[in-house]
């Protein structure tokens, strides 16, 4: 079947024809591509067209698609069992691996998605501190738990309004929304509200408003303010974990959180999320403590096998350096092609994440992201798609490089960009 035939069929029974909104191409227009196969740095759609992939399933495929070692581990685990709903050795091995690679994790609980991880971390922070207020930042996304579906209040109103129908105002009444990288704004909020804050949750490198790097002193201020006021610092590393550095953004920026949420890479493409941190906090979780959390498929043996096999590849010597070098080559090449074409464009990378922007310099906060030329991005997106390069179908998403991307893929991408910048 063709992409458009499948999309028409999908829309008959699946809302918007997709199982996650961003996949519907609503931001960029056109018909979403239905994929049939993936290997290494490439995807093939149902019409047999090949693409160089820079979405990587939104982050998990850091080792490349269908890596033989990961597929073999999944096949072996599946041959034994698909699920027990009971403890297994593999879950202990994954917990040991995560706590070894991310030293701030003294204890860790596995769940099945990033949303479950952040939803639980918020509940745990409130249960541990006995406080209600949660602070998040405009432009950061932490999954679709009610308390986190909140947009910036208008003007001085720091307590947010629901960003989704179906979320009662009362549910987000305790969620404050501040501006990312606004150090003064954070200090002012804490001076007034510090004693009521249970936690700050933040993407230490923002990847859900396109890529925005933390300004110097921003993460340090969050750490200081939380410590000063007895609030918890939750670093949402669902996207940055094992992408920005082996130990996550917290290793790269030297920030020790109280809790960390993880996902994506730790499942190697299968459903795994996790939250972890200080033992005295984690021990508040059931069955030890009063904060309830549960999950039928938490620690699923097949998903854990994919995660363990992926992390073994990620921690191999030279893995991070190589993938970071490839990502830098991509970004430098795109900037050079745009310059030759006289297009107002910028790009940046950190680890194996990158951002491309149709503005002359990378945005430093949400307001500057909103100044990017979205229509120009959408034209570029489709021109690249036609030329066999699959970028994230939104101007407000980060891109991802895998270990399977090499000079051939970068050269092909830059050749496509040469044409796309000319459209
Ligand atoms: P999931 O529930 O989608 O596994 O994770 C939610 C989540 C939590 N925290 C961060 C920092 C995240 O980036 C995400 C999910 N990321 C999006 C990509 N922008 C997933 C793609 C999608 O929603 O389809």
Short mmCIF file of C-alpha atoms and ligand atoms in Angstrom, two decimals:
data_model
loop_
_atom_site.label_atom_id
_atom_site.label_comp_id
_atom_site.label_asym_id
_atom_site.label_seq_id
_atom_site.Cartn_x
_atom_site.Cartn_y
_atom_site.Cartn_z
CA UNK A 1 0.00 0.00 0.00
CA UNK A 2 1.07 3.61 -0.59
CA UNK A 3 1.66 6.12 2.24
CA UNK A 4 -1.48 8.10 1.44
CA UNK A 5 -3.63 4.95 1.15
CA UNK A 6 -2.37 3.74 4.54
CA UNK A 7 -2.94 7.18 6.07
CA UNK A 8 -6.55 7.21 4.80
CA UNK A 9 -7.06 3.72 6.25
CA UNK A 10 -5.41 4.69 9.55
CA UNK A 11 -7.58 7.77 9.98
CA UNK A 12 -10.71 5.62 9.84
CA UNK A 13 -9.89 3.98 13.19
CA UNK A 14 -7.00 5.86 14.85
CA UNK A 15 -7.44 9.51 15.95
CA UNK A 16 -5.54 11.56 13.37
CA UNK A 17 -4.26 8.29 11.93
CA UNK A 18 -1.40 8.18 14.42
CA UNK A 19 -0.61 6.91 17.89
CA UNK A 20 1.30 10.02 18.89
CA UNK A 21 0.35 13.48 17.62
CA UNK A 22 3.68 14.76 16.30
CA UNK A 23 3.78 11.83 13.83
CA UNK A 24 0.77 13.21 11.92
CA UNK A 25 2.84 15.87 10.11
CA UNK A 26 0.39 18.50 11.42
CA UNK A 27 3.25 20.93 12.05
CA UNK A 28 4.84 20.53 8.60
CA UNK A 29 1.84 19.61 6.44
CA UNK A 30 1.54 16.76 3.99
CA UNK A 31 1.08 13.02 4.45
CA UNK A 32 3.10 11.22 7.13
CA UNK A 33 5.51 8.57 5.91
CA UNK A 34 4.63 5.02 6.92
CA UNK A 35 7.77 2.98 7.50
CA UNK A 36 8.26 -0.71 6.79
CA UNK A 37 11.86 -1.38 7.83
CA UNK A 38 14.91 0.20 9.47
CA UNK A 39 18.58 -0.71 9.69
CA UNK A 40 21.54 1.32 10.91
CA UNK A 41 21.10 4.98 9.91
CA UNK A 42 18.33 4.23 7.40
CA UNK A 43 14.58 3.83 7.16
CA UNK A 44 12.54 2.40 4.28
CA UNK A 45 8.95 3.49 3.77
CA UNK A 46 6.11 1.27 2.56
CA UNK A 47 6.84 2.40 -1.00
CA UNK A 48 10.40 1.17 -0.74
CA UNK A 49 11.99 4.64 -0.57
CA UNK A 50 15.12 4.88 1.63
CA UNK A 51 15.83 7.76 4.01
CA UNK A 52 18.74 8.80 6.20
CA UNK A 53 17.04 8.98 9.62
CA UNK A 54 17.60 11.87 12.05
CA UNK A 55 14.60 11.13 14.31
CA UNK A 56 15.83 7.77 15.61
CA UNK A 57 12.39 7.07 17.12
CA UNK A 58 12.78 10.44 18.98
CA UNK A 59 16.03 9.41 20.62
CA UNK A 60 16.14 5.69 21.54
CA UNK A 61 18.00 4.45 18.43
CA UNK A 62 21.40 5.83 19.47
CA UNK A 63 23.20 2.62 18.38
CA UNK A 64 21.43 2.65 15.02
CA UNK A 65 18.29 0.78 13.99
CA UNK A 66 18.10 -3.01 14.43
CA UNK A 67 21.61 -3.27 15.78
CA UNK A 68 22.50 -7.01 15.57
CA UNK A 69 23.55 -7.17 19.25
CA UNK A 70 20.25 -5.60 20.36
CA UNK A 71 18.11 -7.76 18.08
CA UNK A 72 19.90 -10.90 19.28
CA UNK A 73 19.36 -9.93 22.93
CA UNK A 74 15.65 -9.30 22.27
CA UNK A 75 15.24 -12.61 20.43
CA UNK A 76 16.97 -14.53 23.23
CA UNK A 77 14.86 -12.89 25.94
CA UNK A 78 11.63 -13.37 23.98
CA UNK A 79 12.41 -17.06 23.44
CA UNK A 80 12.46 -17.45 27.24
CA UNK A 81 9.41 -15.33 28.09
CA UNK A 82 7.58 -12.23 26.93
CA UNK A 83 6.56 -11.14 30.41
CA UNK A 84 6.40 -12.47 33.96
CA UNK A 85 4.97 -9.65 36.06
CA UNK A 86 7.54 -10.82 38.59
CA UNK A 87 11.16 -9.96 39.42
CA UNK A 88 13.94 -11.07 37.05
CA UNK A 89 17.75 -10.95 37.12
CA UNK A 90 17.82 -8.72 34.04
CA UNK A 91 15.98 -5.93 35.89
CA UNK A 92 18.61 -6.05 38.64
CA UNK A 93 21.34 -5.86 35.99
CA UNK A 94 19.66 -2.83 34.38
CA UNK A 95 19.31 -1.11 37.77
CA UNK A 96 23.00 -1.81 38.51
CA UNK A 97 24.02 -0.49 35.07
CA UNK A 98 21.99 2.72 35.41
CA UNK A 99 23.29 3.42 38.94
CA UNK A 100 26.87 2.79 37.77
CA UNK A 101 26.59 5.07 34.73
CA UNK A 102 24.61 7.83 36.49
CA UNK A 103 26.19 8.16 39.97
CA UNK A 104 23.39 10.38 41.36
CA UNK A 105 21.13 7.31 41.15
CA UNK A 106 21.36 5.58 44.55
CA UNK A 107 18.14 3.69 43.79
CA UNK A 108 16.03 3.34 40.65
CA UNK A 109 12.52 2.19 39.70
CA UNK A 110 11.77 0.98 36.15
CA UNK A 111 8.53 1.98 34.42
CA UNK A 112 7.33 1.76 30.79
CA UNK A 113 7.59 5.32 29.45
CA UNK A 114 9.08 8.74 30.08
CA UNK A 115 5.64 10.01 31.04
CA UNK A 116 5.32 7.39 33.76
CA UNK A 117 8.78 8.32 35.02
CA UNK A 118 8.05 12.07 35.30
CA UNK A 119 4.52 11.57 36.62
CA UNK A 120 5.93 9.36 39.38
CA UNK A 121 8.83 11.71 40.10
CA UNK A 122 6.36 14.58 40.66
CA UNK A 123 4.20 12.48 42.98
CA UNK A 124 7.30 11.27 44.84
CA UNK A 125 8.64 14.81 45.27
CA UNK A 126 5.29 15.94 46.67
CA UNK A 127 5.10 12.89 48.95
CA UNK A 128 8.66 13.36 50.21
CA UNK A 129 8.45 17.12 50.84
CA UNK A 130 4.78 17.33 51.84
CA UNK A 131 4.56 20.33 49.51
CA UNK A 132 2.43 20.83 46.39
CA UNK A 133 4.04 23.38 44.06
CA UNK A 134 5.89 22.09 41.02
CA UNK A 135 7.98 24.41 38.83
CA UNK A 136 8.48 23.70 35.13
CA UNK A 137 9.68 25.84 32.22
CA UNK A 138 7.86 27.09 29.13
CA UNK A 139 8.88 25.05 26.09
CA UNK A 140 9.96 22.04 28.11
CA UNK A 141 7.93 18.83 27.69
CA UNK A 142 7.90 16.09 30.26
CA UNK A 143 5.26 13.73 28.85
CA UNK A 144 1.50 13.98 29.11
CA UNK A 145 0.72 13.60 32.83
CA UNK A 146 -2.06 16.04 33.78
CA UNK A 147 0.01 18.12 36.20
CA UNK A 148 2.58 18.78 33.48
CA UNK A 149 0.20 19.69 30.64
CA UNK A 150 0.35 23.35 31.51
CA UNK A 151 1.29 26.42 29.54
CA UNK A 152 2.70 29.65 30.75
CA UNK A 153 0.18 31.84 32.45
CA UNK A 154 -0.35 35.23 30.84
CA UNK A 155 2.01 37.91 32.03
CA UNK A 156 2.74 37.90 35.71
CA UNK A 157 0.54 34.85 36.22
CA UNK A 158 3.22 32.25 36.92
CA UNK A 159 0.81 29.51 37.87
CA UNK A 160 -0.10 27.92 34.59
CA UNK A 161 -3.28 27.20 32.69
CA UNK A 162 -4.01 23.75 31.27
CA UNK A 163 -2.43 23.24 27.83
CA UNK A 164 -4.85 20.43 27.07
CA UNK A 165 -8.60 19.97 27.23
CA UNK A 166 -9.63 17.53 29.92
CA UNK A 167 -7.19 18.89 32.51
CA UNK A 168 -9.12 20.70 35.26
CA UNK A 169 -7.65 24.05 36.34
CA UNK A 170 -7.35 22.66 39.87
CA UNK A 171 -4.94 19.99 38.66
CA UNK A 172 -2.43 22.54 37.35
CA UNK A 173 -3.14 25.15 40.05
CA UNK A 174 0.07 24.05 41.77
CA UNK A 175 2.21 24.03 38.64
CA UNK A 176 4.20 27.20 38.05
CA UNK A 177 5.67 27.90 34.61
CA UNK A 178 8.83 30.00 34.41
CA UNK A 179 11.04 31.01 31.48
CA UNK A 180 13.91 28.69 30.54
CA UNK A 181 17.31 30.30 31.18
CA UNK A 182 15.69 33.18 33.12
CA UNK A 183 17.92 33.12 36.22
CA UNK A 184 16.44 36.31 37.68
CA UNK A 185 12.92 34.96 37.21
CA UNK A 186 13.76 31.75 39.06
CA UNK A 187 15.31 33.66 41.97
CA UNK A 188 12.35 36.02 42.19
CA UNK A 189 9.88 33.13 42.19
CA UNK A 190 11.73 31.28 44.92
CA UNK A 191 12.14 34.39 47.04
CA UNK A 192 8.35 34.59 47.11
CA UNK A 193 7.26 30.95 46.95
CA UNK A 194 10.31 28.88 47.88
CA UNK A 195 8.87 27.27 50.97
CA UNK A 196 5.89 25.84 49.05
CA UNK A 197 7.92 24.30 46.22
CA UNK A 198 8.09 20.50 46.16
CA UNK A 199 10.31 20.35 43.08
CA UNK A 200 11.61 21.89 39.92
CA UNK A 201 11.43 19.61 36.90
CA UNK A 202 13.60 20.68 33.98
CA UNK A 203 15.13 19.38 30.79
CA UNK A 204 18.83 20.11 31.54
CA UNK A 205 19.23 20.58 27.80
CA UNK A 206 15.89 21.48 26.24
CA UNK A 207 14.97 19.27 23.28
CA UNK A 208 11.23 19.87 22.98
CA UNK A 209 11.27 23.46 21.80
CA UNK A 210 13.93 22.50 19.29
CA UNK A 211 17.40 22.34 20.93
CA UNK A 212 18.06 25.09 23.49
CA UNK A 213 21.19 24.91 25.64
CA UNK A 214 21.21 25.89 29.32
CA UNK A 215 22.66 29.37 29.79
CA UNK A 216 25.72 29.64 32.00
CA UNK A 217 24.61 29.57 35.61
CA UNK A 218 21.03 28.48 34.87
CA UNK A 219 21.27 24.88 36.08
CA UNK A 220 23.51 25.95 38.97
CA UNK A 221 20.84 28.45 40.06
CA UNK A 222 18.16 25.75 39.99
CA UNK A 223 20.36 23.57 42.17
CA UNK A 224 21.12 26.38 44.62
CA UNK A 225 17.51 27.56 44.92
CA UNK A 226 16.23 24.01 45.50
CA UNK A 227 18.86 23.37 48.17
CA UNK A 228 18.22 26.72 49.86
CA UNK A 229 14.45 26.22 50.04
CA UNK A 230 14.25 22.45 50.66
CA UNK A 231 12.80 21.70 47.23
CA UNK A 232 13.92 18.80 45.02
CA UNK A 233 15.69 19.22 41.69
CA UNK A 234 14.39 16.73 39.12
CA UNK A 235 16.45 16.53 35.93
CA UNK A 236 14.30 15.10 33.19
CA UNK A 237 16.94 13.20 31.18
CA UNK A 238 14.47 11.10 29.20
CA UNK A 239 15.93 12.65 26.05
CA UNK A 240 19.39 13.82 27.17
CA UNK A 241 20.33 10.63 29.03
CA UNK A 242 23.19 8.81 27.25
CA UNK A 243 22.89 11.33 24.40
CA UNK A 244 24.44 14.51 25.80
CA UNK A 245 27.10 12.44 27.56
CA UNK A 246 27.46 8.89 28.89
CA UNK A 247 26.30 10.02 32.36
CA UNK A 248 23.72 12.40 30.89
CA UNK A 249 23.58 16.19 30.96
CA UNK A 250 24.18 16.05 34.73
CA UNK A 251 27.64 14.60 34.04
CA UNK A 252 28.39 17.16 31.33
CA UNK A 253 27.31 20.16 33.41
CA UNK A 254 28.34 18.84 36.83
CA UNK A 255 24.89 19.20 38.42
CA UNK A 256 23.74 16.67 41.03
CA UNK A 257 19.94 16.36 41.01
CA UNK A 258 17.83 14.85 43.76
CA UNK A 259 15.90 12.79 41.20
CA UNK A 260 16.47 11.93 37.53
CA UNK A 261 13.99 10.62 35.01
CA UNK A 262 15.15 8.46 32.10
CA UNK A 263 13.61 6.78 29.04
CA UNK A 264 14.20 6.31 25.31
CA UNK A 265 17.83 5.06 25.07
CA UNK A 266 17.49 2.86 28.18
CA UNK A 267 14.90 0.77 26.35
CA UNK A 268 16.84 0.65 23.07
CA UNK A 269 13.57 1.22 21.19
CA UNK A 270 11.36 -0.85 23.50
CA UNK A 271 9.18 0.63 26.26
CA UNK A 272 11.36 1.43 29.27
CA UNK A 273 11.38 4.49 31.51
CA UNK A 274 12.99 4.97 34.90
CA UNK A 275 13.19 7.37 37.82
CA UNK A 276 15.94 7.31 40.39
CA UNK A 277 17.96 9.37 42.81
CA UNK A 278 18.62 9.83 46.50
CA UNK A 279 17.79 6.66 48.44
CA UNK A 280 15.93 8.50 51.22
CA UNK A 281 13.56 9.86 48.58
CA UNK A 282 13.21 6.66 46.53
CA UNK A 283 12.46 4.66 49.69
CA UNK A 284 9.19 6.60 49.96
CA UNK A 285 7.95 4.55 46.98
CA UNK A 286 5.63 1.58 47.54
CA UNK A 287 6.06 -1.08 48.76
CA UNK A 288 8.58 0.54 51.16
CA UNK A 289 6.88 3.88 51.58
CA UNK A 290 3.54 5.70 51.23
CA UNK A 291 3.91 7.00 47.64
CA UNK A 292 2.10 4.58 45.35
CA UNK A 293 3.35 3.63 41.89
CA UNK A 294 2.92 0.40 39.89
CA UNK A 295 3.01 -1.08 36.38
CA UNK A 296 2.07 -4.41 34.81
CA UNK A 297 4.94 -4.33 32.35
CA UNK A 298 7.50 -2.42 34.41
CA UNK A 299 10.87 -4.15 33.93
CA UNK A 300 9.53 -6.25 31.07
CA UNK A 301 12.25 -8.83 30.26
CA UNK A 302 12.27 -8.24 26.48
CA UNK A 303 12.37 -4.45 26.85
CA UNK A 304 15.06 -4.68 29.54
CA UNK A 305 17.14 -6.94 27.27
CA UNK A 306 17.00 -4.28 24.52
CA UNK A 307 17.98 -1.59 27.01
CA UNK A 308 20.88 -3.54 28.49
CA UNK A 309 22.26 -4.44 25.05
CA UNK A 310 22.02 -0.79 23.96
CA UNK A 311 23.73 0.53 27.09
CA UNK A 312 26.55 -1.99 26.63
CA UNK A 313 27.14 -0.47 23.17
CA UNK A 314 26.80 3.12 24.43
CA UNK A 315 29.41 2.66 27.16
CA UNK A 316 31.98 1.17 24.81
CA UNK A 317 35.18 3.20 24.69
CA UNK A 318 35.04 5.90 22.03
CA UNK A 319 31.29 5.54 21.34
CA UNK A 320 30.30 8.98 22.67
CA UNK A 321 33.29 10.74 21.10
CA UNK A 322 32.59 9.22 17.67
CA UNK A 323 28.88 10.00 17.62
CA UNK A 324 29.52 13.54 18.93
CA UNK A 325 32.07 14.09 16.13
CA UNK A 326 29.64 12.90 13.47
CA UNK A 327 26.94 15.22 14.81
CA UNK A 328 29.32 18.18 14.75
CA UNK A 329 30.27 17.38 11.13
CA UNK A 330 26.58 17.37 10.18
CA UNK A 331 25.88 20.71 11.84
CA UNK A 332 28.99 22.43 10.46
CA UNK A 333 28.17 21.12 6.98
CA UNK A 334 24.57 22.37 7.12
CA UNK A 335 25.70 25.83 8.25
CA UNK A 336 28.22 25.95 5.40
CA UNK A 337 25.61 24.93 2.79
CA UNK A 338 23.12 27.52 4.09
CA UNK A 339 25.80 30.22 3.97
CA UNK A 340 26.62 29.36 0.33
CA UNK A 341 22.88 29.60 -0.45
CA UNK A 342 22.53 32.89 1.41
CA UNK A 343 19.83 31.48 3.72
CA UNK A 344 19.31 32.89 7.25
CA UNK A 345 20.08 29.69 9.10
CA UNK A 346 21.93 28.42 12.17
CA UNK A 347 22.50 25.07 13.82
CA UNK A 348 24.13 23.63 16.91
CA UNK A 349 24.74 20.29 18.57
CA UNK A 350 25.53 18.82 21.96
CA UNK A 351 26.47 15.16 22.17
CA UNK A 352 24.41 13.39 19.50
CA UNK A 353 21.49 15.86 19.63
CA UNK A 354 21.28 18.76 17.21
CA UNK A 355 19.04 21.69 16.34
CA UNK A 356 18.53 23.50 13.05
CA UNK A 357 16.97 27.00 13.00
CA UNK A 358 15.85 29.36 10.29
CA UNK A 359 17.19 32.39 12.14
CA UNK A 360 20.72 33.76 12.10
CA UNK A 361 21.74 32.46 15.53
CA UNK A 362 20.63 29.51 17.71
CA UNK A 363 17.77 30.58 20.04
CA UNK A 364 18.65 31.05 23.70
CA UNK A 365 15.11 30.74 25.06
CA UNK A 366 11.50 30.02 24.14
CA UNK A 367 10.81 33.55 22.87
CA UNK A 368 13.74 33.33 20.43
CA UNK A 369 12.61 29.88 19.28
CA UNK A 370 9.29 31.49 18.35
CA UNK A 371 11.17 33.94 16.12
CA UNK A 372 12.43 31.10 13.89
CA UNK A 373 10.93 31.07 10.37
CA UNK A 374 8.61 28.06 10.73
CA UNK A 375 7.31 28.23 7.16
CA UNK A 376 10.89 28.17 5.86
CA UNK A 377 11.64 25.14 8.03
CA UNK A 378 8.57 23.36 6.68
CA UNK A 379 9.71 23.98 3.08
CA UNK A 380 13.19 22.70 4.01
CA UNK A 381 11.70 19.65 5.75
CA UNK A 382 9.77 18.58 2.67
CA UNK A 383 12.63 19.33 0.30
CA UNK A 384 14.88 17.11 2.42
CA UNK A 385 12.19 14.41 2.62
CA UNK A 386 11.96 14.36 -1.17
CA UNK A 387 15.74 13.96 -1.29
CA UNK A 388 15.69 10.98 1.12
CA UNK A 389 16.48 12.68 4.44
CA UNK A 390 14.01 12.25 7.33
CA UNK A 391 14.15 15.13 9.82
CA UNK A 392 11.80 15.53 12.78
CA UNK A 393 8.44 16.70 11.31
CA UNK A 394 8.36 19.86 13.42
CA UNK A 395 10.43 23.03 13.74
CA UNK A 396 10.23 22.55 17.49
CA UNK A 397 11.99 19.21 17.84
CA UNK A 398 15.64 18.27 18.25
CA UNK A 399 17.35 15.89 15.82
CA UNK A 400 19.33 12.77 16.66
CA UNK A 401 22.39 11.09 15.14
CA UNK A 402 23.22 7.42 15.71
CA UNK A 403 26.47 5.48 15.84
CA UNK A 404 25.49 4.04 12.45
CA UNK A 405 25.69 7.47 10.76
CA UNK A 406 29.03 7.79 8.95
CA UNK A 407 30.61 9.99 6.30
CA UNK A 408 28.44 8.48 3.55
CA UNK A 409 25.26 9.50 5.39
CA UNK A 410 26.59 12.95 6.22
CA UNK A 411 27.70 13.54 2.63
CA UNK A 412 24.30 12.40 1.31
CA UNK A 413 22.56 14.71 3.80
CA UNK A 414 24.67 17.73 2.83
CA UNK A 415 24.09 17.04 -0.86
CA UNK A 416 20.34 16.97 -0.17
CA UNK A 417 20.63 20.19 1.87
CA UNK A 418 22.40 21.92 -1.04
CA UNK A 419 19.27 21.35 -3.10
CA UNK A 420 16.84 21.98 -0.27
CA UNK A 421 18.32 25.37 0.65
CA UNK A 422 17.82 26.40 -2.97
CA UNK A 423 14.06 25.72 -2.90
P1 LIG B 1 7.30 9.25 26.62
O1 LIG B 1 6.11 9.15 27.55
O2 LIG B 1 6.90 9.78 25.25
O3 LIG B 1 8.15 7.98 26.57
O4 LIG B 1 8.31 10.33 27.25
C1 LIG B 1 7.82 11.64 27.52
C2 LIG B 1 8.99 12.60 27.57
C3 LIG B 1 9.46 13.01 28.81
N1 LIG B 1 10.51 13.86 28.93
C4 LIG B 1 11.13 14.34 27.81
C5 LIG B 1 12.28 15.29 27.99
C6 LIG B 1 10.70 13.96 26.52
O5 LIG B 1 11.33 14.45 25.43
C7 LIG B 1 9.61 13.06 26.39
C8 LIG B 1 9.08 12.63 25.04
N2 LIG B 1 9.69 13.22 23.90
C9 LIG B 1 8.87 13.31 22.70
C10 LIG B 1 9.74 13.97 21.61
N3 LIG B 1 9.67 15.37 21.65
C11 LIG B 1 8.33 11.99 22.27
C12 LIG B 1 7.74 11.98 20.88
C13 LIG B 1 6.24 11.87 20.91
O6 LIG B 1 5.60 12.49 21.78
O7 LIG B 1 5.71 11.16 20.03
#
